[in-house]
CSV table of C-alpha atoms in Angstrom, one decimal:
chain,number,residue,atom,x,y,z
A,662,MET,CA,124.6,80.8,111.2
A,663,GLY,CA,127.3,83.4,111.3
A,664,GLN,CA,126.2,85.2,114.5
A,665,CYS,CA,125.8,81.8,116.3
A,666,PHE,CA,129.1,80.4,115.1
A,667,GLY,CA,130.7,80.6,118.6
A,668,ILE,CA,127.8,79.0,120.4
A,669,LEU,CA,127.4,76.2,117.8
A,670,PHE,CA,131.1,75.2,117.5
A,671,SER,CA,132.9,76.5,120.6
A,672,ARG,CA,132.6,73.3,122.6
A,673,PHE,CA,133.6,71.2,119.7
A,674,LEU,CA,136.6,73.3,118.7
A,675,LEU,CA,137.8,73.8,122.3
A,676,GLU,CA,137.7,70.0,122.9
A,677,LEU,CA,140.0,69.6,119.9
A,678,ASN,CA,142.3,72.3,121.2
A,679,THR,CA,141.9,74.2,118.0
A,680,THR,CA,144.0,77.3,117.7
A,681,THR,CA,142.4,80.7,117.5
A,682,VAL,CA,143.9,81.3,114.1
A,683,VAL,CA,142.3,78.2,112.7
A,684,THR,CA,139.0,79.1,114.3
A,685,ALA,CA,139.3,82.6,112.9
A,686,TRP,CA,140.0,81.2,109.4
A,687,ILE,CA,136.9,78.9,109.5
A,688,PHE,CA,134.6,81.8,110.5
A,689,ASN,CA,136.2,84.4,108.2
A,690,LEU,CA,136.3,82.2,105.2
A,691,TYR,CA,132.6,81.6,105.7
A,692,GLN,CA,132.1,85.4,105.9
A,693,PHE,CA,134.3,85.9,102.8
A,694,LEU,CA,132.2,83.6,100.7
A,695,TYR,CA,129.1,85.1,102.2
A,696,ASN,CA,130.1,88.5,101.0
A,697,MET,CA,131.4,87.3,97.6
A,698,THR,CA,127.8,86.4,96.7
A,699,GLY,CA,127.1,90.1,96.8
A,700,PRO,CA,128.8,91.2,93.5
A,701,VAL,CA,127.3,88.3,91.5
A,702,LEU,CA,123.9,88.4,93.2
A,703,GLY,CA,122.3,91.0,90.9
A,704,PRO,CA,123.4,89.1,87.7
A,705,LEU,CA,122.3,85.8,89.2
A,706,VAL,CA,118.9,87.1,90.1
A,707,ALA,CA,118.6,88.5,86.6
A,708,GLU,CA,119.3,85.0,85.1
A,709,PHE,CA,117.4,82.7,87.4
A,710,GLY,CA,114.9,84.8,89.4
A,711,TRP,CA,114.5,85.6,93.1
A,712,ARG,CA,112.6,82.4,94.0
A,713,ASN,CA,114.7,79.8,92.1
A,714,LEU,CA,117.9,81.2,93.5
A,715,SER,CA,116.6,81.3,97.1
A,716,PHE,CA,115.2,77.8,97.0
A,717,VAL,CA,118.4,76.2,95.7
A,718,ASN,CA,120.6,78.0,98.2
A,719,SER,CA,118.2,77.0,101.1
A,720,LEU,CA,119.0,73.4,100.2
A,721,VAL,CA,122.7,74.2,100.0
A,722,LEU,CA,122.7,75.9,103.5
A,723,SER,CA,120.8,73.0,105.0
A,724,ILE,CA,123.1,70.4,103.5
A,725,GLY,CA,126.1,72.3,104.8
A,726,THR,CA,124.7,72.4,108.3
A,727,ILE,CA,123.6,68.8,108.4
A,728,THR,CA,127.0,67.5,107.2
A,729,SER,CA,128.8,69.7,109.8
A,730,ALA,CA,127.2,67.4,112.5
A,731,PHE,CA,129.5,64.6,111.3
A,732,VAL,CA,132.9,66.3,111.1
A,733,SER,CA,135.7,64.9,113.3
A,734,SER,CA,138.3,67.6,112.4
A,735,PRO,CA,138.2,71.4,112.5
A,736,TYR,CA,139.5,71.4,108.9
A,737,THR,CA,136.5,69.6,107.6
A,738,LEU,CA,134.4,72.6,108.6
A,739,PHE,CA,136.1,74.6,105.9
A,740,LEU,CA,134.1,72.5,103.4
A,741,THR,CA,130.8,72.0,105.3
A,742,TYR,CA,130.5,75.3,107.2
A,743,SER,CA,132.7,77.8,105.4
A,744,LEU,CA,132.0,76.8,101.8
A,745,LEU,CA,128.5,75.4,101.7
A,746,GLY,CA,127.2,77.6,104.6
A,747,GLY,CA,128.9,80.7,103.4
A,748,ILE,CA,127.5,80.5,99.9
A,749,GLY,CA,124.1,79.4,100.9
A,750,CYS,CA,123.6,81.8,103.7
A,751,GLY,CA,125.1,84.7,101.7
A,752,VAL,CA,122.7,84.3,98.8
A,753,LEU,CA,119.7,84.0,101.1
A,754,SER,CA,120.5,86.9,103.4
A,755,ASN,CA,121.6,89.3,100.7
A,756,ILE,CA,118.5,88.6,98.6
A,757,SER,CA,116.4,89.6,101.5
A,758,TYR,CA,118.2,93.0,101.7
A,759,LEU,CA,117.9,93.6,98.0
A,760,ILE,CA,114.2,92.6,97.5
A,761,VAL,CA,112.6,94.9,100.1
A,762,PRO,CA,113.3,98.3,98.5
A,763,HIS,CA,111.6,97.1,95.3
A,764,TYR,CA,108.4,96.0,97.1
A,765,PHE,CA,108.0,99.2,99.2
A,766,LYS,CA,108.0,102.8,98.1
A,767,LYS,CA,106.2,104.3,101.1
A,768,ARG,CA,107.3,103.2,104.6
A,769,ARG,CA,110.4,101.7,103.1
A,770,GLY,CA,112.3,102.5,106.3
A,771,ILE,CA,109.9,100.5,108.5
A,772,ALA,CA,109.8,97.6,106.0
A,773,ASN,CA,113.6,97.6,106.0
A,774,GLY,CA,113.7,97.8,109.8
A,775,ILE,CA,111.5,94.7,110.1
A,776,ILE,CA,113.7,92.6,107.7
A,777,MET,CA,116.8,93.9,109.4
A,778,ALA,CA,115.4,93.1,112.8
A,779,TRP,CA,114.7,89.4,111.9
A,780,ASP,CA,118.2,89.2,110.5
A,781,CYS,CA,119.5,89.3,114.1
A,782,GLY,CA,116.6,87.3,115.4
A,783,GLY,CA,118.7,84.2,114.8
A,784,GLN,CA,121.2,85.5,117.3
A,785,PHE,CA,118.5,86.0,119.9
A,786,PHE,CA,116.6,82.8,119.4
A,787,GLY,CA,119.4,80.7,117.9
A,788,ALA,CA,121.9,81.2,120.8
A,789,GLN,CA,119.5,79.9,123.4
A,790,LEU,CA,118.1,77.2,121.2
A,791,ILE,CA,121.5,75.8,120.2
A,792,LYS,CA,122.6,75.8,123.8
A,793,ILE,CA,119.5,73.9,124.9
A,794,LEU,CA,119.8,71.4,122.0
A,795,GLN,CA,123.4,70.8,122.7
A,796,ASP,CA,122.7,70.1,126.4
A,797,GLU,CA,119.9,67.7,125.5
A,798,TYR,CA,121.2,66.0,122.3
A,799,SER,CA,124.9,66.8,122.1
A,800,PHE,CA,126.7,68.6,119.3
A,801,VAL,CA,125.7,66.1,116.6
A,802,GLY,CA,122.0,66.0,117.5
A,803,ALA,CA,121.7,69.7,117.9
A,804,THR,CA,123.4,70.4,114.5
A,805,LEU,CA,121.1,67.9,112.7
A,806,ILE,CA,118.0,69.6,114.2
A,807,LEU,CA,119.3,73.0,113.2
A,808,GLY,CA,119.8,71.7,109.6
A,809,GLY,CA,116.2,70.6,109.6
A,810,ILE,CA,115.0,73.9,110.8
A,811,ILE,CA,116.9,75.7,108.0
A,812,LEU,CA,115.1,73.6,105.4
A,813,ASN,CA,112.0,75.8,106.2
A,814,CYS,CA,113.8,78.5,104.2
A,815,CYS,CA,112.6,76.6,101.1
A,816,VAL,CA,109.0,77.6,102.1
A,817,GLY,CA,110.0,81.2,102.5
A,818,ALA,CA,111.7,81.2,99.1
A,819,ALA,CA,108.5,80.1,97.5
A,820,LEU,CA,106.8,83.3,98.7
A,821,PHE,CA,109.0,85.7,96.6
A,822,HIS,CA,106.1,86.3,94.2
A,823,PRO,CA,106.2,89.1,91.6
A,824,VAL,CA,104.2,91.9,93.1
A,825,GLU,CA,101.9,92.1,90.1
A,826,TRP,CA,100.4,88.7,91.0
A,827,HIS,CA,98.8,90.4,94.0
A,828,VAL,CA,97.6,93.7,92.4
A,829,LYS,CA,93.8,93.6,91.9
A,830,ASN,CA,93.7,96.3,89.3
A,831,LYS,CA,96.4,95.5,86.9
A,832,SER,CA,96.2,98.9,85.3
A,833,LEU,CA,97.4,100.4,88.5
A,834,ALA,CA,100.4,98.1,88.7
A,835,VAL,CA,103.6,100.0,89.2
A,836,LYS,CA,106.0,99.8,86.4
A,837,THR,CA,109.1,97.9,87.5
A,838,THR,CA,112.7,98.4,86.7
A,839,ASP,CA,114.7,95.8,84.9
A,840,ARG,CA,116.0,94.4,88.2
A,841,GLU,CA,112.7,94.2,90.1
A,842,PRO,CA,111.1,90.9,91.0
A,843,SER,CA,108.5,90.6,88.3
A,844,SER,CA,110.6,91.5,85.3
A,845,ILE,CA,113.4,89.3,86.6
A,846,GLU,CA,111.1,86.3,86.7
A,847,GLU,CA,109.9,87.0,83.2
A,848,THR,CA,113.5,87.5,81.9
A,849,SER,CA,114.6,84.3,83.6
A,850,ARG,CA,111.8,82.3,82.0
A,851,SER,CA,112.4,83.7,78.5
A,852,LYS,CA,116.1,83.0,78.7
A,853,GLN,CA,115.5,79.5,79.9
A,854,GLU,CA,113.2,78.8,77.0
A,855,GLN,CA,115.7,80.2,74.5
A,856,ASN,CA,118.6,78.1,75.8
A,857,ILE,CA,116.9,74.8,76.6
A,858,GLU,CA,118.0,73.2,73.4
A,859,SER,CA,121.7,74.0,73.8
A,860,THR,CA,122.6,73.5,77.4
A,861,PRO,CA,126.4,73.7,77.2
A,862,LYS,CA,126.3,76.9,75.1
A,863,ALA,CA,123.6,78.3,77.4
A,864,ILE,CA,125.8,77.7,80.5
A,865,LEU,CA,128.7,79.5,78.8
A,866,ASN,CA,126.5,82.4,77.9
A,867,VAL,CA,125.2,82.7,81.4
A,868,LEU,CA,128.7,82.7,82.9
A,869,LEU,CA,129.8,85.4,80.4
A,870,ARG,CA,126.8,87.5,81.2
A,871,LEU,CA,127.5,87.1,85.0
A,872,LEU,CA,131.1,88.1,84.5
A,873,ARG,CA,130.3,91.2,82.4
A,874,SER,CA,127.5,92.3,84.8
A,875,THR,CA,129.7,91.8,87.9
A,876,VAL,CA,132.6,93.8,86.4
A,877,ALA,CA,130.2,96.5,85.4
A,878,ASP,CA,128.8,96.7,88.9
A,879,LEU,CA,132.2,97.0,90.5
A,880,ARG,CA,132.9,100.1,88.4
A,881,ILE,CA,130.7,101.9,91.0
A,882,LEU,CA,133.9,102.0,93.1
A,883,LYS,CA,135.1,104.9,90.9
A,884,SER,CA,132.8,107.0,93.1
A,885,ALA,CA,134.4,108.4,96.2
A,886,ARG,CA,131.1,108.0,98.0
A,887,ALA,CA,130.9,104.4,97.1
A,888,ILE,CA,134.4,103.9,98.4
A,889,VAL,CA,133.6,105.5,101.8
A,890,ILE,CA,130.5,103.3,102.1
A,891,ALA,CA,132.3,100.1,101.1
A,892,LEU,CA,135.2,100.7,103.5
A,893,SER,CA,133.0,101.7,106.4
A,894,THR,CA,130.9,98.6,105.9
A,895,THR,CA,134.1,96.5,105.8
A,896,MET,CA,135.5,97.8,109.0
A,897,THR,CA,132.2,97.7,110.9
A,898,PHE,CA,131.1,94.2,109.8
A,899,ASN,CA,134.6,92.7,110.2
A,900,GLY,CA,134.9,94.2,113.7
A,901,TYR,CA,131.6,93.3,115.2
A,902,LEU,CA,131.1,89.9,113.6
A,903,ASN,CA,134.5,88.6,114.6
A,904,TYR,CA,133.8,89.9,118.1
A,905,VAL,CA,130.5,87.9,118.2
A,906,ALA,CA,132.3,84.8,117.0
A,907,LEU,CA,135.0,85.1,119.7
A,908,VAL,CA,132.9,86.0,122.7
A,909,PRO,CA,131.8,82.4,123.6
A,910,PHE,CA,135.4,81.2,123.4
A,911,ALA,CA,136.7,84.1,125.5
A,912,MET,CA,134.0,83.8,128.1
A,913,GLN,CA,134.5,80.0,128.5
A,914,GLU,CA,138.2,80.5,128.9
A,915,THR,CA,137.6,83.2,131.6
A,916,GLY,CA,135.4,80.8,133.5
A,917,PHE,CA,131.9,81.6,132.4
A,918,SER,CA,129.6,78.9,131.0
A,919,LEU,CA,128.3,78.5,127.5
A,920,GLY,CA,124.9,79.4,128.9
A,921,ASP,CA,126.4,82.7,130.1
A,922,ALA,CA,127.8,83.4,126.7
A,923,ALA,CA,124.4,82.6,125.0
A,924,THR,CA,122.7,85.0,127.4
A,925,CYS,CA,125.1,87.8,126.6
A,926,LEU,CA,124.6,87.3,122.9
A,927,SER,CA,120.8,87.2,123.3
A,928,ILE,CA,120.8,90.4,125.3
A,929,SER,CA,122.9,92.1,122.6
A,930,ALA,CA,120.5,90.7,120.0
A,931,ILE,CA,117.4,92.1,121.8
A,932,CYS,CA,118.9,95.6,121.8
A,933,ASN,CA,120.1,95.0,118.2
A,934,ILE,CA,116.5,94.2,117.1
A,935,VAL,CA,114.9,97.1,118.9
A,936,MET,CA,117.4,99.7,117.5
A,937,ARG,CA,117.1,98.3,113.9
A,938,VAL,CA,113.4,98.9,113.9
A,939,VAL,CA,113.6,102.3,115.7
A,940,ILE,CA,116.3,103.7,113.6
A,941,ALA,CA,114.8,102.4,110.3
A,942,ALA,CA,111.5,104.0,111.3
A,943,LEU,CA,113.2,107.3,112.1
A,944,SER,CA,114.9,107.3,108.8
A,945,ASP,CA,111.6,108.1,107.2
A,946,THR,CA,111.5,111.5,108.9
A,947,LYS,CA,112.8,114.7,107.2
A,948,CYS,CA,115.2,115.7,109.9
A,949,PHE,CA,117.0,112.3,110.0
A,950,SER,CA,120.8,112.5,109.3
A,951,TYR,CA,122.3,109.3,107.9
A,952,ARG,CA,125.8,110.4,108.3
A,953,PHE,CA,125.5,111.5,112.0
A,954,THR,CA,123.7,108.2,112.7
A,955,MET,CA,126.4,106.1,111.1
A,956,MET,CA,129.1,108.1,113.0
A,957,ALA,CA,127.3,107.6,116.3
A,958,SER,CA,126.8,103.9,115.8
A,959,SER,CA,130.4,103.3,114.8
A,960,LEU,CA,131.7,105.2,117.8
A,961,THR,CA,129.3,103.2,120.2
A,962,VAL,CA,130.3,99.9,118.8
A,963,SER,CA,134.1,100.5,119.0
A,964,GLY,CA,133.7,102.0,122.5
A,965,THR,CA,132.0,99.0,124.0
A,966,PHE,CA,134.2,96.2,122.8
A,967,THR,CA,135.1,94.6,126.1
A,968,LEU,CA,135.5,91.4,128.1
A,969,LEU,CA,134.7,92.1,131.7
A,970,ASN,CA,135.1,89.7,134.6
A,971,ASP,CA,131.8,90.7,136.2
A,972,LEU,CA,128.9,89.0,134.4
A,973,THR,CA,126.4,91.8,135.2
A,974,TRP,CA,128.6,94.6,133.8
A,975,LEU,CA,129.4,92.4,130.8
A,976,LYS,CA,125.7,92.1,130.1
A,977,VAL,CA,125.3,95.9,130.3
A,978,ALA,CA,128.2,96.4,127.9
A,979,MET,CA,126.8,93.8,125.5
A,980,ALA,CA,123.4,95.6,125.6
A,981,VAL,CA,125.0,99.0,124.7
A,982,TRP,CA,127.1,97.3,122.1
A,983,GLY,CA,124.0,95.7,120.6
A,984,CYS,CA,122.4,99.1,120.4
A,985,GLY,CA,125.3,100.4,118.4
A,986,VAL,CA,125.3,97.4,116.0
A,987,GLY,CA,121.6,97.6,115.5
A,988,THR,CA,121.7,101.3,114.7
A,989,TYR,CA,124.3,100.7,112.0
A,990,ASN,CA,122.6,97.6,110.5
A,991,GLY,CA,119.2,99.2,110.6
A,992,ILE,CA,120.1,101.7,107.8
A,993,PHE,CA,123.3,100.4,106.2
A,994,ASN,CA,121.6,99.5,103.0
A,995,LEU,CA,119.4,102.7,103.1
A,996,VAL,CA,122.5,104.7,103.3
A,997,MET,CA,123.5,103.4,99.9
A,998,ILE,CA,120.2,104.5,98.5
A,999,HIS,CA,120.5,107.9,100.2
A,1000,TYR,CA,124.0,108.7,98.8
A,1001,MET,CA,124.0,106.7,95.6
A,1002,GLY,CA,120.3,106.5,94.5
A,1003,LEU,CA,118.1,103.5,94.0
A,1004,ASN,CA,119.4,102.9,90.5
A,1005,GLN,CA,122.9,102.5,91.8
A,1006,PHE,CA,121.8,100.5,94.9
A,1007,ILE,CA,122.5,97.0,93.7
A,1008,PRO,CA,126.0,97.8,92.3
A,1009,THR,CA,126.9,99.7,95.5
A,1010,PHE,CA,125.6,96.8,97.6
A,1011,GLY,CA,127.5,94.2,95.6
A,1012,ALA,CA,130.7,96.3,95.6
A,1013,SER,CA,130.5,96.9,99.3
A,1014,LEU,CA,130.2,93.2,100.0
A,1015,PHE,CA,133.1,92.5,97.6
A,1016,VAL,CA,135.4,94.8,99.6
A,1017,THR,CA,134.0,93.5,102.9
A,1018,GLY,CA,134.7,89.9,101.9
A,1019,PHE,CA,138.4,90.5,101.3
A,1020,GLY,CA,138.5,92.3,104.7
A,1021,TYR,CA,137.6,89.0,106.3
A,1022,LEU,CA,140.7,87.4,104.8
A,1023,LEU,CA,142.9,89.9,106.6
A,1024,ILE,CA,141.2,91.3,109.8
A,1025,GLY,CA,139.8,88.2,111.3
A,1026,PRO,CA,142.9,86.0,110.9
A,1027,LEU,CA,145.0,88.9,112.2
A,1028,ALA,CA,143.0,89.1,115.3
A,1029,GLY,CA,143.3,85.3,115.8
A,1030,TYR,CA,147.1,85.6,115.3
A,1031,VAL,CA,147.3,88.3,118.0
A,1032,ARG,CA,145.3,86.1,120.4
A,1033,ASP,CA,147.6,83.1,119.9
A,1034,LEU,CA,150.8,85.3,120.0
A,1035,THR,CA,149.8,87.1,123.2
A,1036,ASP,CA,147.6,84.4,124.7
A,1037,SER,CA,145.2,87.2,125.5
A,1038,TYR,CA,141.7,87.7,124.2
A,1039,ALA,CA,141.7,91.2,125.5
A,1040,LYS,CA,144.4,92.3,123.1
A,1041,CYS,CA,142.6,90.5,120.3
A,1042,ILE,CA,139.4,92.5,121.1
A,1043,TRP,CA,141.4,95.8,121.1
A,1044,VAL,CA,142.4,95.0,117.5
A,1045,LEU,CA,138.8,94.6,116.6
A,1046,ALA,CA,137.8,97.7,118.4
A,1047,SER,CA,140.4,99.7,116.5
A,1048,VAL,CA,139.0,98.3,113.2
A,1049,SER,CA,135.5,99.4,114.1
A,1050,PHE,CA,136.7,102.9,115.1
A,1051,SER,CA,138.1,103.4,111.7
A,1052,SER,CA,134.5,103.3,110.3
A,1053,PHE,CA,133.8,106.5,112.4
A,1054,LEU,CA,136.8,108.2,110.8
A,1055,LEU,CA,135.6,107.3,107.3
A,1056,TRP,CA,132.2,108.9,107.9
A,1057,LEU,CA,134.0,112.1,108.9
A,1058,VAL,CA,135.3,112.5,105.3
A,1059,MET,CA,132.0,111.7,103.5
A,1060,PRO,CA,131.2,115.4,102.8
A,1061,LEU,CA,134.5,115.6,101.0
A,1062,ALA,CA,133.7,112.5,99.0
A,1063,VAL,CA,130.3,114.1,98.0
A,1064,ILE,CA,132.1,117.3,96.9
A,1065,PHE,CA,134.7,115.3,94.9
A,1066,ASP,CA,132.0,113.3,93.0
A,1067,LEU,CA,130.0,116.5,92.2
A,1068,ARG,CA,133.1,118.2,90.8
A,1069,ARG,CA,134.0,115.2,88.8
A,1070,LYS,CA,130.5,114.9,87.4
A,1071,LYS,CA,130.6,118.6,86.4
A,1072,ASP,CA,134.0,118.2,84.7
A,1073,GLU,CA,132.7,115.1,82.8
A,1074,THR,CA,129.6,117.0,81.7
A,1075,HIS,CA,131.7,120.0,80.6
A,1076,GLU,CA,134.0,117.7,78.6
A,1077,LYS,CA,131.1,116.1,76.8
A,1078,LYS,CA,129.6,119.5,75.9
A,1079,CYS,CA,133.0,120.6,74.6
A,1080,SER,CA,133.5,117.4,72.6
A,1081,SER,CA,130.0,117.6,71.1
A,1082,GLY,CA,130.5,121.3,70.3
A,1083,GLY,CA,133.7,120.5,68.5
A,1084,GLN,CA,132.1,117.8,66.4
A,1085,ILE,CA,129.4,120.2,65.3
């Protein structure tokens, strides 16, 4: 939904002469709510389970898409697309990132690459599908069909089984952590049974637990490594996703068709998919460097932000750009495990999305304001390129962040020993 925003709504918004600032706010509010599901996702999963949460939000996303077909004003999209779509899609997508590492110990990189690849499969298939559907059935018909397709997510949600259900020899079942699928399902059921007799009190208790867990997870930002990861994710995601959203608008204004824009996005998606799988597989090798890979991908993405007048060269640029984006996305969650450990993965993931979400309230609208002020998409794209380049600069200082955290840990350990010795 996010990566096909421009293809889905560009004709509709251009016909209404919607300003770039309003368009940017619609898209970036969607991304803000998408990312705000990150900090509360761990506590929500602990309360309700992977499958229940995924199923409900599949319905929310489908309803948001279907109701978007009947809007007559761009401001209504703030409710149907930004609110319902952002929350629904955010929960579904982020759950898919979180659940994979718990199901795979060996070949985790390849498994992660596959799920990451299909994350951008929507951009590859969706761009062309939406364009064809809009040509055949208009904006309303195409959006209704898309909402029906999204309902199939309910089927996928039903397949999030606890892994022990499929282990033949139960004595060989791997012990799970308190946040893995099986224990989460059991915890969810037991809590539901305990609270079924006092629903109002149960709801209040759930909200309080969610708040406490969310605040506890955000404390991970005391780590310098977590701050670098969170800020890098913020700059990269804000830069490239706003670029994807604006490309169809910019290309149509330049004289290209919506079909040309869909083709460019599909080309970038193909390269994105390939690089996600390749890089994720390479991450299983001993000589793989996460930091160098993140630096190279950030530099590639920022260096290929462009809007050329020649369609052939524009396709080439989008292909290279897609390779950079795919490289970053292929391991961005594995980087968190590499630097922070699996035990701190969910808090780091949630905190990164929290920071990234607030970035959408600033960076995207700023780019839209630059476009309206200068009447130039090129200058708008330069702003987004600069944002992405800052991610490269952040990874330069990661070794310093690692050293800082190690020294702080040693100091804390020394203080504890001194205090315990004083008590004795």
